[in-house]
Tab-separated table of C-alpha atoms in Angstrom:
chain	number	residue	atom	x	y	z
A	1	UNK	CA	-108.933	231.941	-75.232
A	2	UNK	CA	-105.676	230.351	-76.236
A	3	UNK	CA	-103.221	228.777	-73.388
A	4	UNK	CA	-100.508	229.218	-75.578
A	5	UNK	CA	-99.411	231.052	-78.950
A	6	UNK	CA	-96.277	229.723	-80.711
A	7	UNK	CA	-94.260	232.248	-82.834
A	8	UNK	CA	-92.536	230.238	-85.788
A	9	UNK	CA	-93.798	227.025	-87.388
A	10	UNK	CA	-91.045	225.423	-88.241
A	11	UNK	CA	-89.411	221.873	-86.407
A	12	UNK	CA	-89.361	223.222	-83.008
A	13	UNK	CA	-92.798	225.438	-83.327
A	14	UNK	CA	-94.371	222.453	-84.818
A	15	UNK	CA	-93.470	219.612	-82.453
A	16	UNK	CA	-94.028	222.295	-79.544
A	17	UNK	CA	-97.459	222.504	-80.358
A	18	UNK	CA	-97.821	218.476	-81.099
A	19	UNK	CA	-96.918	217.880	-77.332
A	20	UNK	CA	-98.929	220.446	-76.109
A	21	UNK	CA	-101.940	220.127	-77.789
A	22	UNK	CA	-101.945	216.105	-76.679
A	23	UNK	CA	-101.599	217.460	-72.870
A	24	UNK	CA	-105.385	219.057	-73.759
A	25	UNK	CA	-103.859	222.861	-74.355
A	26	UNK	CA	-105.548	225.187	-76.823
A	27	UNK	CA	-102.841	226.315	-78.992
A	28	UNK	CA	-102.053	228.746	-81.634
A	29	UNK	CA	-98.992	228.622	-84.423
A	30	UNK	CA	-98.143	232.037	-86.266
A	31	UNK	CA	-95.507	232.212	-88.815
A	32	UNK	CA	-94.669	234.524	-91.344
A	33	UNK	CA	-93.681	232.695	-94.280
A	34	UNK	CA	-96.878	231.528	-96.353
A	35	UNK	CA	-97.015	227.795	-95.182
A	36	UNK	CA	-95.588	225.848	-92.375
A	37	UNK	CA	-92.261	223.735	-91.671
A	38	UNK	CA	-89.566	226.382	-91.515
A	39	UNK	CA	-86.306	225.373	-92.821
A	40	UNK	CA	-87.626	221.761	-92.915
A	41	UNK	CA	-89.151	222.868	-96.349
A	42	UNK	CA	-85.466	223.212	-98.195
A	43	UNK	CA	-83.939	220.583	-96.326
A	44	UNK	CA	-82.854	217.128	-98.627
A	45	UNK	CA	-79.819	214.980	-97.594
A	46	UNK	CA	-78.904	211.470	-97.667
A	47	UNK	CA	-77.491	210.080	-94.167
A	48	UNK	CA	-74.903	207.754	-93.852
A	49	UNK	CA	-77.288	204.700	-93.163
A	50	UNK	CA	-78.344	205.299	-96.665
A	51	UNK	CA	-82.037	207.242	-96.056
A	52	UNK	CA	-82.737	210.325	-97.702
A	53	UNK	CA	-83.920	213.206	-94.978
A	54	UNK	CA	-86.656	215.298	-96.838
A	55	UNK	CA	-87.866	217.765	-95.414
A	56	UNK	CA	-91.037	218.588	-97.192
A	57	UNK	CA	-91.993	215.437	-96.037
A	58	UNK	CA	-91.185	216.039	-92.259
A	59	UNK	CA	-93.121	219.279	-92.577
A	60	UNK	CA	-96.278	217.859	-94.182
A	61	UNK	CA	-95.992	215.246	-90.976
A	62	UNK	CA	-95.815	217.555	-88.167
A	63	UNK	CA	-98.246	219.924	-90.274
A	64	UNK	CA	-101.034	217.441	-90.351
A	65	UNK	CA	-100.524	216.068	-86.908
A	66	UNK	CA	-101.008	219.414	-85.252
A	67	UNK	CA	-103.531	220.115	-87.309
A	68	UNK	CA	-105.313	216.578	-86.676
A	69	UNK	CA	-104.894	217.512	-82.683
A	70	UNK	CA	-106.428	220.700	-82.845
A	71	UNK	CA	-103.768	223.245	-83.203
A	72	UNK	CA	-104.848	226.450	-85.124
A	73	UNK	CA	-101.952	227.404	-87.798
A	74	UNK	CA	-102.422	230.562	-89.002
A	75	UNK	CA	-99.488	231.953	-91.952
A	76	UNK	CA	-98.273	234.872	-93.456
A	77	UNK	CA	-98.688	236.758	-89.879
A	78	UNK	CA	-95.481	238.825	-88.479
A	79	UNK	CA	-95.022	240.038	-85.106
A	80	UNK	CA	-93.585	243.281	-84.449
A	81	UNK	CA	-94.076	243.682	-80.754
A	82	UNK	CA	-94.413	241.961	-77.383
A	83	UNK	CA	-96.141	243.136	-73.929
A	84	UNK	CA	-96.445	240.874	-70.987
A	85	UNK	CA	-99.724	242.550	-69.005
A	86	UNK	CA	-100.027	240.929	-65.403
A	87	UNK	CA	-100.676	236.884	-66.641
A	88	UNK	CA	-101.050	237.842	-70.107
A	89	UNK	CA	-98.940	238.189	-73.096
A	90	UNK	CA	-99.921	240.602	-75.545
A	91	UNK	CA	-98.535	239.862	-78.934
A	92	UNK	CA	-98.941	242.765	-81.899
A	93	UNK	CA	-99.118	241.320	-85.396
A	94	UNK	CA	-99.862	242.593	-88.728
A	95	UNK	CA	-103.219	240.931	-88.300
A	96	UNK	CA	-103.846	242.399	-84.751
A	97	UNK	CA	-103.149	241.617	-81.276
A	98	UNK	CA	-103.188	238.021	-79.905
A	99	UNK	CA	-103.414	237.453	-76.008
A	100	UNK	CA	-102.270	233.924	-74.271
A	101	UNK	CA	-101.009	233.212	-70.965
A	102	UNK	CA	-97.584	231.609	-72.110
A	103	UNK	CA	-95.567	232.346	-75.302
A	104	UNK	CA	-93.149	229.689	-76.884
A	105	UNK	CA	-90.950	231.754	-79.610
A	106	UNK	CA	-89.445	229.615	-82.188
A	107	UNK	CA	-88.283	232.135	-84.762
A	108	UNK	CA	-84.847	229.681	-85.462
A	109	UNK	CA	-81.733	231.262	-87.131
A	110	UNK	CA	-80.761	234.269	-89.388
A	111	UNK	CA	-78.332	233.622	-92.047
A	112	UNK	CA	-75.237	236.126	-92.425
A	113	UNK	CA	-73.802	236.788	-95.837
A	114	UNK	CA	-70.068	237.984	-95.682
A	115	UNK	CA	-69.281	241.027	-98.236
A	116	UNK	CA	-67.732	240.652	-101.080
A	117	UNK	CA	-67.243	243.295	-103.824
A	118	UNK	CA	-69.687	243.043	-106.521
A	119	UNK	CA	-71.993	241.229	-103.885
A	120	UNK	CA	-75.423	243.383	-105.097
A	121	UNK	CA	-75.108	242.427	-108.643
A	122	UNK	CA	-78.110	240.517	-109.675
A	123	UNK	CA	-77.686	236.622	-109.379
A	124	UNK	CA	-75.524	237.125	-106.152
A	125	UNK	CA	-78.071	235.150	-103.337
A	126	UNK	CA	-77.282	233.338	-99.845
A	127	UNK	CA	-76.643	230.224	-99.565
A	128	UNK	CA	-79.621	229.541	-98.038
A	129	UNK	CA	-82.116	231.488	-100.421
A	130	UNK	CA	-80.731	228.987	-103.450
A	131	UNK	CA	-81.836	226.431	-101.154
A	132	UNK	CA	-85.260	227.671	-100.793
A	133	UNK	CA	-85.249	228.623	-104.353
A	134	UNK	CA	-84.181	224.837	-105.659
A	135	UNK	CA	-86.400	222.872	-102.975
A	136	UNK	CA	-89.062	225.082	-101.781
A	137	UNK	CA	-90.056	227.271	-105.113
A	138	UNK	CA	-88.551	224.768	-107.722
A	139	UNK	CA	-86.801	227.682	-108.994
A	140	UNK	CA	-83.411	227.578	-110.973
A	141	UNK	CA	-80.920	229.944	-109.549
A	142	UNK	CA	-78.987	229.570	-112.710
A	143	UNK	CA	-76.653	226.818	-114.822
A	144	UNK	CA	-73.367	227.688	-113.413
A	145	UNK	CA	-71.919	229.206	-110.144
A	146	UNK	CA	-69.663	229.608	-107.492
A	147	UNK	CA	-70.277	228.943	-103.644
A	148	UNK	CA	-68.472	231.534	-101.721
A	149	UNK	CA	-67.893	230.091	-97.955
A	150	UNK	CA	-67.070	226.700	-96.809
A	151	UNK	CA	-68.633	225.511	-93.985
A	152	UNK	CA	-71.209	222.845	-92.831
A	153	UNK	CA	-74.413	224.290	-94.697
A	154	UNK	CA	-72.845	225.103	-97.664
A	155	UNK	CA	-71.395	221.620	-98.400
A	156	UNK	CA	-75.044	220.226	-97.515
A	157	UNK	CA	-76.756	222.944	-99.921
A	158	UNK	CA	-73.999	222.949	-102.712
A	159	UNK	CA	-75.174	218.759	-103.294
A	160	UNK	CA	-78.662	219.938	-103.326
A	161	UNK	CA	-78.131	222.348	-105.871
A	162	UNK	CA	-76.592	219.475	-108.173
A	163	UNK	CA	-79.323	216.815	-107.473
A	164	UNK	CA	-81.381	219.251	-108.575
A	165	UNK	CA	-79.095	220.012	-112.160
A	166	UNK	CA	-77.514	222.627	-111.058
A	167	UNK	CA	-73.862	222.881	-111.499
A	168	UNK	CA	-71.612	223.927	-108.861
A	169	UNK	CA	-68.243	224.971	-110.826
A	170	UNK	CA	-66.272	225.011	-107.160
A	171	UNK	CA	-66.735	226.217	-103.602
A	172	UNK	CA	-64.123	228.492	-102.485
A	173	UNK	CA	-63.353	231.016	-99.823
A	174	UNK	CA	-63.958	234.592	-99.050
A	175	UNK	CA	-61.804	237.248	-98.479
A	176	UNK	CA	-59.526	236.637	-95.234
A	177	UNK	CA	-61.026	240.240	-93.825
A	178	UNK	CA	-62.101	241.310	-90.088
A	179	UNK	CA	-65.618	240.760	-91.417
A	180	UNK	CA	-64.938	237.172	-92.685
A	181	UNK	CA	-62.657	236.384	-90.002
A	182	UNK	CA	-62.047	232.723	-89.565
A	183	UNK	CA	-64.528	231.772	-92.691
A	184	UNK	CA	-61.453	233.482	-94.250
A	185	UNK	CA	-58.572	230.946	-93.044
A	186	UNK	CA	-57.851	227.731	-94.912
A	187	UNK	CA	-57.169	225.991	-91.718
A	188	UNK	CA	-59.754	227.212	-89.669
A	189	UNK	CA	-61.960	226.190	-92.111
A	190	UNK	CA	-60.542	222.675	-92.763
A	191	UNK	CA	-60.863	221.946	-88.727
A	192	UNK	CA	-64.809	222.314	-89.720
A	193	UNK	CA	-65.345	220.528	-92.224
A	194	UNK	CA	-63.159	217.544	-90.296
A	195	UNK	CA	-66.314	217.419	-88.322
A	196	UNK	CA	-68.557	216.450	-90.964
A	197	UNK	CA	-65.787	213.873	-93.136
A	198	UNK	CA	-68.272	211.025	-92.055
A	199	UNK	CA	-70.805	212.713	-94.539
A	200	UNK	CA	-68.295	212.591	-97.864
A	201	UNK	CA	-69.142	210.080	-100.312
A	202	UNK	CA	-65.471	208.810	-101.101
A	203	UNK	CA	-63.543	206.584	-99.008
A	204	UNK	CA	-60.270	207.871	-98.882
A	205	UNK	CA	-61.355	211.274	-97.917
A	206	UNK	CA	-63.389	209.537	-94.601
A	207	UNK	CA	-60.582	207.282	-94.041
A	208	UNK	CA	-58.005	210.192	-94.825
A	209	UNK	CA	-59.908	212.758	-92.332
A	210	UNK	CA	-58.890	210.394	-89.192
A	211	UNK	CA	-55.572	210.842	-89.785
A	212	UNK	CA	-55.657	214.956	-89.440
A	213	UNK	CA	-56.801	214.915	-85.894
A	214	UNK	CA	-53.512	216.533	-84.530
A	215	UNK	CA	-52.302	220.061	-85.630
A	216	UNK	CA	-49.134	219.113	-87.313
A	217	UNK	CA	-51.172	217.244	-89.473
A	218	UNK	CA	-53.809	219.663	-90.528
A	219	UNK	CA	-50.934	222.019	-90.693
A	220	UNK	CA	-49.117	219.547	-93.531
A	221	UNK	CA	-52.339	218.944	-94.863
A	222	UNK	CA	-52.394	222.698	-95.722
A	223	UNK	CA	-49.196	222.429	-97.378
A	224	UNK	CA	-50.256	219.977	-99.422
A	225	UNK	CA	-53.866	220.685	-100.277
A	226	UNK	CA	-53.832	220.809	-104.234
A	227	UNK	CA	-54.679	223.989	-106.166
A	228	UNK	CA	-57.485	222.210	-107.533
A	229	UNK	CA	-58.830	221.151	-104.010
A	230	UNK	CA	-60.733	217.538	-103.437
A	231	UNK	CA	-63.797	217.107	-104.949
A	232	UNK	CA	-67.110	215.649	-102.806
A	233	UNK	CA	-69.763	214.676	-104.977
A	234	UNK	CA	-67.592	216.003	-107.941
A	235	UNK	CA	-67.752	219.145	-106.404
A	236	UNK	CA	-64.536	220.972	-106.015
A	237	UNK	CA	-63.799	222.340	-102.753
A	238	UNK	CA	-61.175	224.671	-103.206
A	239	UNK	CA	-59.667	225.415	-99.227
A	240	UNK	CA	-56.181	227.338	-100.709
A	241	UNK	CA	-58.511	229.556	-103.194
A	242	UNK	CA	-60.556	233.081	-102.177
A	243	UNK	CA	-62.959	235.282	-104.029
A	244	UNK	CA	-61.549	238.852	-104.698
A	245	UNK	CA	-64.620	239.804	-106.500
A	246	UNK	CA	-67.425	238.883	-108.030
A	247	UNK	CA	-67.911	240.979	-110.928
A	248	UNK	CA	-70.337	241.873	-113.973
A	249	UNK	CA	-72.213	244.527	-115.864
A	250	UNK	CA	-76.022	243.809	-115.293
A	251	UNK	CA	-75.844	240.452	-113.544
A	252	UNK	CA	-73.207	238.039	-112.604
A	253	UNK	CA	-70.717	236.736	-115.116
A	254	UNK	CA	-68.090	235.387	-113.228
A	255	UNK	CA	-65.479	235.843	-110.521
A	256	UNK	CA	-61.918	236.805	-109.594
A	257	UNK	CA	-60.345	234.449	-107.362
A	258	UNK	CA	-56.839	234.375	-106.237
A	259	UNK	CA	-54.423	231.332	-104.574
A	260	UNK	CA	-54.324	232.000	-100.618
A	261	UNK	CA	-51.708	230.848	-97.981
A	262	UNK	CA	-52.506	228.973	-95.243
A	263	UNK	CA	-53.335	232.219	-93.054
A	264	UNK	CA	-55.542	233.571	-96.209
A	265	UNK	CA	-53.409	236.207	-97.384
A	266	UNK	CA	-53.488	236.600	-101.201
A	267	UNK	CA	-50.312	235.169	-103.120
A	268	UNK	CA	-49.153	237.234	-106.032
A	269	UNK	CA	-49.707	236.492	-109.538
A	270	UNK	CA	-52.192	233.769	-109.173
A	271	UNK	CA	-55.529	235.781	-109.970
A	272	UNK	CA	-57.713	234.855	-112.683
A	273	UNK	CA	-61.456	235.289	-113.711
A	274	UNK	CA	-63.788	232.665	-113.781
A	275	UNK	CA	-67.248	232.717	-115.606
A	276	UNK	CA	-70.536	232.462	-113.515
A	277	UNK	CA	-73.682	233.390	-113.796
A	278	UNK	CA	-74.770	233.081	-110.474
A	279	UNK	CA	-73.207	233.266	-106.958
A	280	UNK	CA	-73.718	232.032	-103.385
A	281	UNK	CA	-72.652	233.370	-100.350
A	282	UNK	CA	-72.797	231.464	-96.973
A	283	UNK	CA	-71.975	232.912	-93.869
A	284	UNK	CA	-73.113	230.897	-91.347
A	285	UNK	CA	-76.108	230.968	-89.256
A	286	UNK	CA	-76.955	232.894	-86.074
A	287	UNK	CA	-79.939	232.621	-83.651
A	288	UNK	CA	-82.661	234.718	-84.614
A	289	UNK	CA	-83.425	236.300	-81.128
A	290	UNK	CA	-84.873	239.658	-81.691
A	291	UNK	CA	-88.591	238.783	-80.067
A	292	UNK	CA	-86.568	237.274	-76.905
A	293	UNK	CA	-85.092	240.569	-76.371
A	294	UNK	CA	-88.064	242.540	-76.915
A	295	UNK	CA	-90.101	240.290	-74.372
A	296	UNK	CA	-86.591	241.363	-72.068
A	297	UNK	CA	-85.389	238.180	-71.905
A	298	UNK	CA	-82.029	238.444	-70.568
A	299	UNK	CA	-79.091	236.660	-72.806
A	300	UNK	CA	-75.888	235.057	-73.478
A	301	UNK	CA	-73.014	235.514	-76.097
A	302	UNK	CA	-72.095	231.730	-76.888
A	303	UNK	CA	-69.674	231.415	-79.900
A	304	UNK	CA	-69.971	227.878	-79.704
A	305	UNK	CA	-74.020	228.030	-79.758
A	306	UNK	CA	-73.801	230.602	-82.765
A	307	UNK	CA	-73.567	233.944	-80.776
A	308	UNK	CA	-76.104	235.617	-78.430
A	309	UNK	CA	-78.930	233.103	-76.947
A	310	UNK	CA	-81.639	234.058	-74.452
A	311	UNK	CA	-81.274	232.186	-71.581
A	312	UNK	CA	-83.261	228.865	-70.414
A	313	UNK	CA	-82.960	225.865	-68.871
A	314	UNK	CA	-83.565	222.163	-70.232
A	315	UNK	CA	-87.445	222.648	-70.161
A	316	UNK	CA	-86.632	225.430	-71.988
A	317	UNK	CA	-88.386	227.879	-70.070
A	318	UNK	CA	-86.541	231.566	-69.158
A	319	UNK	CA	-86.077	233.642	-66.767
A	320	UNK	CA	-89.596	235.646	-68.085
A	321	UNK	CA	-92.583	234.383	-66.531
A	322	UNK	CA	-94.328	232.790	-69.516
A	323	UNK	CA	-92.107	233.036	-71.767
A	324	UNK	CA	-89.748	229.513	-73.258
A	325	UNK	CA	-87.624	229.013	-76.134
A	326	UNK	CA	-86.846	226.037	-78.429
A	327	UNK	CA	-84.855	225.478	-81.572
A	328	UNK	CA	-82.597	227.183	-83.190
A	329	UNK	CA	-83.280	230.818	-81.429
A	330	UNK	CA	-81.746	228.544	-78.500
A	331	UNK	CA	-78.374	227.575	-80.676
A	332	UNK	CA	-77.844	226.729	-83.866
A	333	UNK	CA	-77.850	222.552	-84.289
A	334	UNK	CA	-80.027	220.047	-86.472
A	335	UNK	CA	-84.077	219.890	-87.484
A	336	UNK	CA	-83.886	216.982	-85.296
A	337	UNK	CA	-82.369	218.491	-81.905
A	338	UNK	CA	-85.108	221.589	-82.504
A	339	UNK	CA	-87.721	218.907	-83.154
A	340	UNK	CA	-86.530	217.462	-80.255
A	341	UNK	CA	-86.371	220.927	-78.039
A	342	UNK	CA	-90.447	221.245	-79.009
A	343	UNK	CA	-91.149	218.487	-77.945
A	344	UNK	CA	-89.603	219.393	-74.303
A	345	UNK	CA	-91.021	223.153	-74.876
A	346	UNK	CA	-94.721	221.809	-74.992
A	347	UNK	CA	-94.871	219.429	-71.935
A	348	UNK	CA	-93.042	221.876	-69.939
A	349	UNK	CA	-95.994	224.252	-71.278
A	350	UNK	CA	-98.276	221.787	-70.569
A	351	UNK	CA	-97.125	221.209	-66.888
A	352	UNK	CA	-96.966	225.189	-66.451
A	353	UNK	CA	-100.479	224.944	-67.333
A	354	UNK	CA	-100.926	222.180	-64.826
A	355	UNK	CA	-102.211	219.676	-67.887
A	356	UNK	CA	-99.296	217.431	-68.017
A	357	UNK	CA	-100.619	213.782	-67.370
A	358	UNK	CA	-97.042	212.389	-66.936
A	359	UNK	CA	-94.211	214.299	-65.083
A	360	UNK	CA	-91.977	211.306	-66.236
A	361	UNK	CA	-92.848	212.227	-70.134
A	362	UNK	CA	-90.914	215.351	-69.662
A	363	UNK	CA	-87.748	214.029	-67.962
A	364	UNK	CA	-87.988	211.452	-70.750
A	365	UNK	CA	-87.814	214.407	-73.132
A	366	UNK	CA	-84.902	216.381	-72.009
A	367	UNK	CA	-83.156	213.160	-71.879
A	368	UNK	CA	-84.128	212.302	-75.280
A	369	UNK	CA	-82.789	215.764	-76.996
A	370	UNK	CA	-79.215	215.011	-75.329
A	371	UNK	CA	-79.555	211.723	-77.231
A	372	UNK	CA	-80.452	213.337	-80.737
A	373	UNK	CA	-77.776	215.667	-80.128
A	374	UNK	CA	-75.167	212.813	-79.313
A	375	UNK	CA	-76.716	210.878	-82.694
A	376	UNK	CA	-76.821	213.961	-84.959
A	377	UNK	CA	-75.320	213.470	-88.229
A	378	UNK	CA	-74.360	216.859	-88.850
A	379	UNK	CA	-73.122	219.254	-85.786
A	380	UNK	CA	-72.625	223.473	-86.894
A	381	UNK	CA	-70.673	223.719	-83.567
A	382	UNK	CA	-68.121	221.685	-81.939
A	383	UNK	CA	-68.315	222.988	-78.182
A	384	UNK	CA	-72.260	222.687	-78.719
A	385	UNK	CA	-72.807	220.284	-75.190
A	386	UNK	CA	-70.353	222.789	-73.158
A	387	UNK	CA	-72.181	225.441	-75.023
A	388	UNK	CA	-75.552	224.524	-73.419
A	389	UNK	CA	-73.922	223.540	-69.675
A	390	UNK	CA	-72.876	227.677	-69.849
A	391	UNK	CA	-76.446	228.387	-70.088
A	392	UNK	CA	-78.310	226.395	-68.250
A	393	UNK	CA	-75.772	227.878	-65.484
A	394	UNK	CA	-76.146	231.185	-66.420
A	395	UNK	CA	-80.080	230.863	-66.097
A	396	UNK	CA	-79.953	228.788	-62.778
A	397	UNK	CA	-77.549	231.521	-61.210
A	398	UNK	CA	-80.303	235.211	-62.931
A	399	UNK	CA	-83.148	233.622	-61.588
A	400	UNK	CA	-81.571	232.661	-57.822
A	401	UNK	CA	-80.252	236.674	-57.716
C-alpha cells in the first residue's frame, strides 16, 4: 500500500514526491507522457545573471532523486476517473485502479490556440508543441515561419526555435476577434510584454521599457511603434501587424497579414502575403483542472491566476479530504514556483500522514515559494500575489461554512 499517488510528473509532481518520500512516505508518480519532467523537458532560456535554465537537465535531477529515495514512477498511464471511498482514493487508469489514502494532482496547464482561418492546414502547430518538437523530440518544425500571438511564452519559445536553426521570419498578432480578445490589441499586448523587458538582449529596449510605465506613454509608444516592429534576438516583433489568414494548398505556404490600429482593427490597403512553411499559434496557458473537478473539488475563476483554479490554501491542501494541489493546475507561474509548490505539497502530505519530522520545514516552505515567486524571472500574470490572497480566502471562508 501506497500513502500517496501523485498524478503528473512534471516540476511540482516531482519535487512533491522528493519531500515526501524523505518524510518516510511510500509514494507513487503516474504521468501520461512516456518519461518524466513535464514541461521541464522543452524548457531552455538564458537568465539575466548569464546561466542557461535547461530543463532536461532539471528533469533528469528531480528524476533520479525520487527515484534514488524510493519513489515508484510509472509513465505512459492516464487517468480517466476519480472516487474517494471512506479514507481511500480510488484512481481508474488505463492500467487499472490505484488506491492511496491522499492524492496530490499535478496535471499543470493546457495550452489554448486562438483560431485563425487556414489554422488545420498541415504545418500549423502551438506554440508549445514546436517547443516540444525542437527540445524534447529534436524535431524540425520547418525552415521558415510565423509566430502568431505575442505574449510571455511565445517570446521565450520563438528564441528557442532559433538556437536551435530555426528561423522565425516575425511574430505578429492574431485577429482582434471575441475569441482573441485582448491577445488581439496592440496595447494590451505591449503592457505584457513590459513585464518581461528585463529579459531582452538590447539595451535600449530595457532602458527604453522604464520609460512606458504611464499610459500616455504606452499610448505614444503605439503611435510610434514602426511597421517593421523591434527586433529581440533579431526577431521581429511586429505589435501594429495581425494575421488574416494563414493559407495554402496541402500544407502551409505563407500568410496574409494586414497593418492594425492601436485597438486592432484592420487598416485598409495594407494586406500582403508572406511565405511560410510553418506556423505557430500561442494562446496562452490555462490550468489544467479537469481531475480537481472530477474529485469535486470546489473552484475559483482567477483571470489573474489563468482562469478557473481549485481551491487550497498555502500547504496546498483543499477543501477535499485527501486531496492537494501544486503547480500549475494551482495558477499558471514558473518551473521554479511549481517546484517550489511540491515541495510544500509533500511535507504537508507528510504531516497529514503524521511523518513530518519538522513542523518548522513546512513553514520554511511556504515561505520559500513567496520568495521564488518575488525572484522569478519571468511572471505570465501581473496580479499573480493578489491572485493567490483571493484563494486562500476563498478556501478559508468553504471550509468554515
Amino acid at each position: 500500500m501506497i500513502d500517496l499517488l501523485i498524478i503528473g510528473a512534471g516540476p511540482a509532481g516531482l519535487s512533491a514526491a522528493i519531500a515526501s518520500a524523505r518524510q518516510g512516505l511510500a509514494v507513487r508518480v503516474i504521468d501520461e507522457f512516456y518519461r518524466p519532467g513535464g514541461r521541464l523537458l522543452g524548457q531552455l532560456h538564458e537568465e539575466p545573471d548569464g546561466v542557461w535554465w535547461n530543463g532536461l537537465d532539471e528533469a533528469a535531477r528531480l528524476t533520479q532523486e525520487a527515484i534514488g529515495l524510493g519513489v515508484e514512477i510509472r509513465c505512459g498511464v492516464s487517468v480517466f476517473h476519480l472516487t474517494p471511498s471512506q479514507n481511500f482514493w480510488i484512481v481508474s487508469t488505463t492500467v487499472g485502479e490505484m488506491i492511496a489514502p491522499l492524492l496530490l494532482i499535478a496535471t499543470g496547464a493546457s495550452e489554448a490556440a486562438v483560431p485563425v482561418p487556414g489554422w488545420t492546414l498541415p504545418g500549423v502547430m502551438s506554440i508549445g508543441a514546436a517547443q516540444v518538437m525542437t527540445n524534447v523530440q529534436r524535431v524540425r518544425v520547418g525552415q521558415r515561419g510565423v509566430v502568431i500571438g505575442i505574449n510571455i511564452l511565445s517570446v521565450a519559445i520563438s528564441r528557442e526555435l532559433q538556437l536551435a536553426g530555426i528561423t522565425v521570419d516575425r511574430m505578429i498578432l492574431p485577429p482582434s476577434t471575441t475569441v482573441s480578445d485582448t491577445a488581439g490589441q496592440p496595447q494590451a499586448v505591449l503592457q505584457s510584454l513590459l513585464r518581461v523587458a528585463h529579459l531582452a538582449p538590447s539595451l535600449m529596449i530595457r532602458w527604453g521599457s522604464k520609460l512606458m510605465r504611464n499610459s500616455w506613454m504606452q499610448k505614444l509608444s503605439m503611435a510610434l511603434y514602426p511597421s517593421n516592429g523591434f527586433s529581440m534576438w533579431d526577431i521581429p516583433i511586429q505589435l501594429r501587424t495581425a494575421a488574416l489568414e494563414i493559407i495554402g494548398t496541402f500544407q502551409v505556404e505563407g500568410v496574409r497579414i494586414a497593418r492594425v490600429a492601436a485597438d486592432g482593427s484592420t487598416i485598409a490597403g495594407t494586406e500582403q502575403v508572406i511565405p511560410a512553411d510553418f506556423v505557430c499559434i500561442a494562446g496562452g496557458l490555462s490550468p489544467l483542472a479537469e481531475l480537481a473537478a472530477i474529485a469535486g473539488c470546489p473552484f475559483a475563476y482567477v483571470p489573474s491566476l489563468g482562469g478557473h483554479v481549485p481551491l487550497h490554501n498555502e500547504s496546498m491542501r483543499t477543501p477535499v479530504p485527501g486531496l492537494y494541489v501544486a503547480g500549475n493546475i494551482t495558477g499558471i507561474e514558473s518551473a521554479k514556483v511549481a517546484m517550489a509548490q511540491g515541495t510544500v505539497a509533500g511535507l504537508s502530505i507528510a504531516k497529514a500522514r503524521g511523518k513530518l519530522t519538522n513542523e518548522q520545514r513546512l513553514s520554511d516552505a511556504i515561505q520559500q515559494v513567496k520568495i521564488v515567486r518575488q525572484n522569478a524571472t519571468i511572471q505570465f500574470h501581473p496580479d499573480i500575489v493578489a491572485g493567490r490572497a483571493l484563494v486562500g480566502k476563498m478556501t478559508a471562508e468553504w471550509i468554515a461554512h
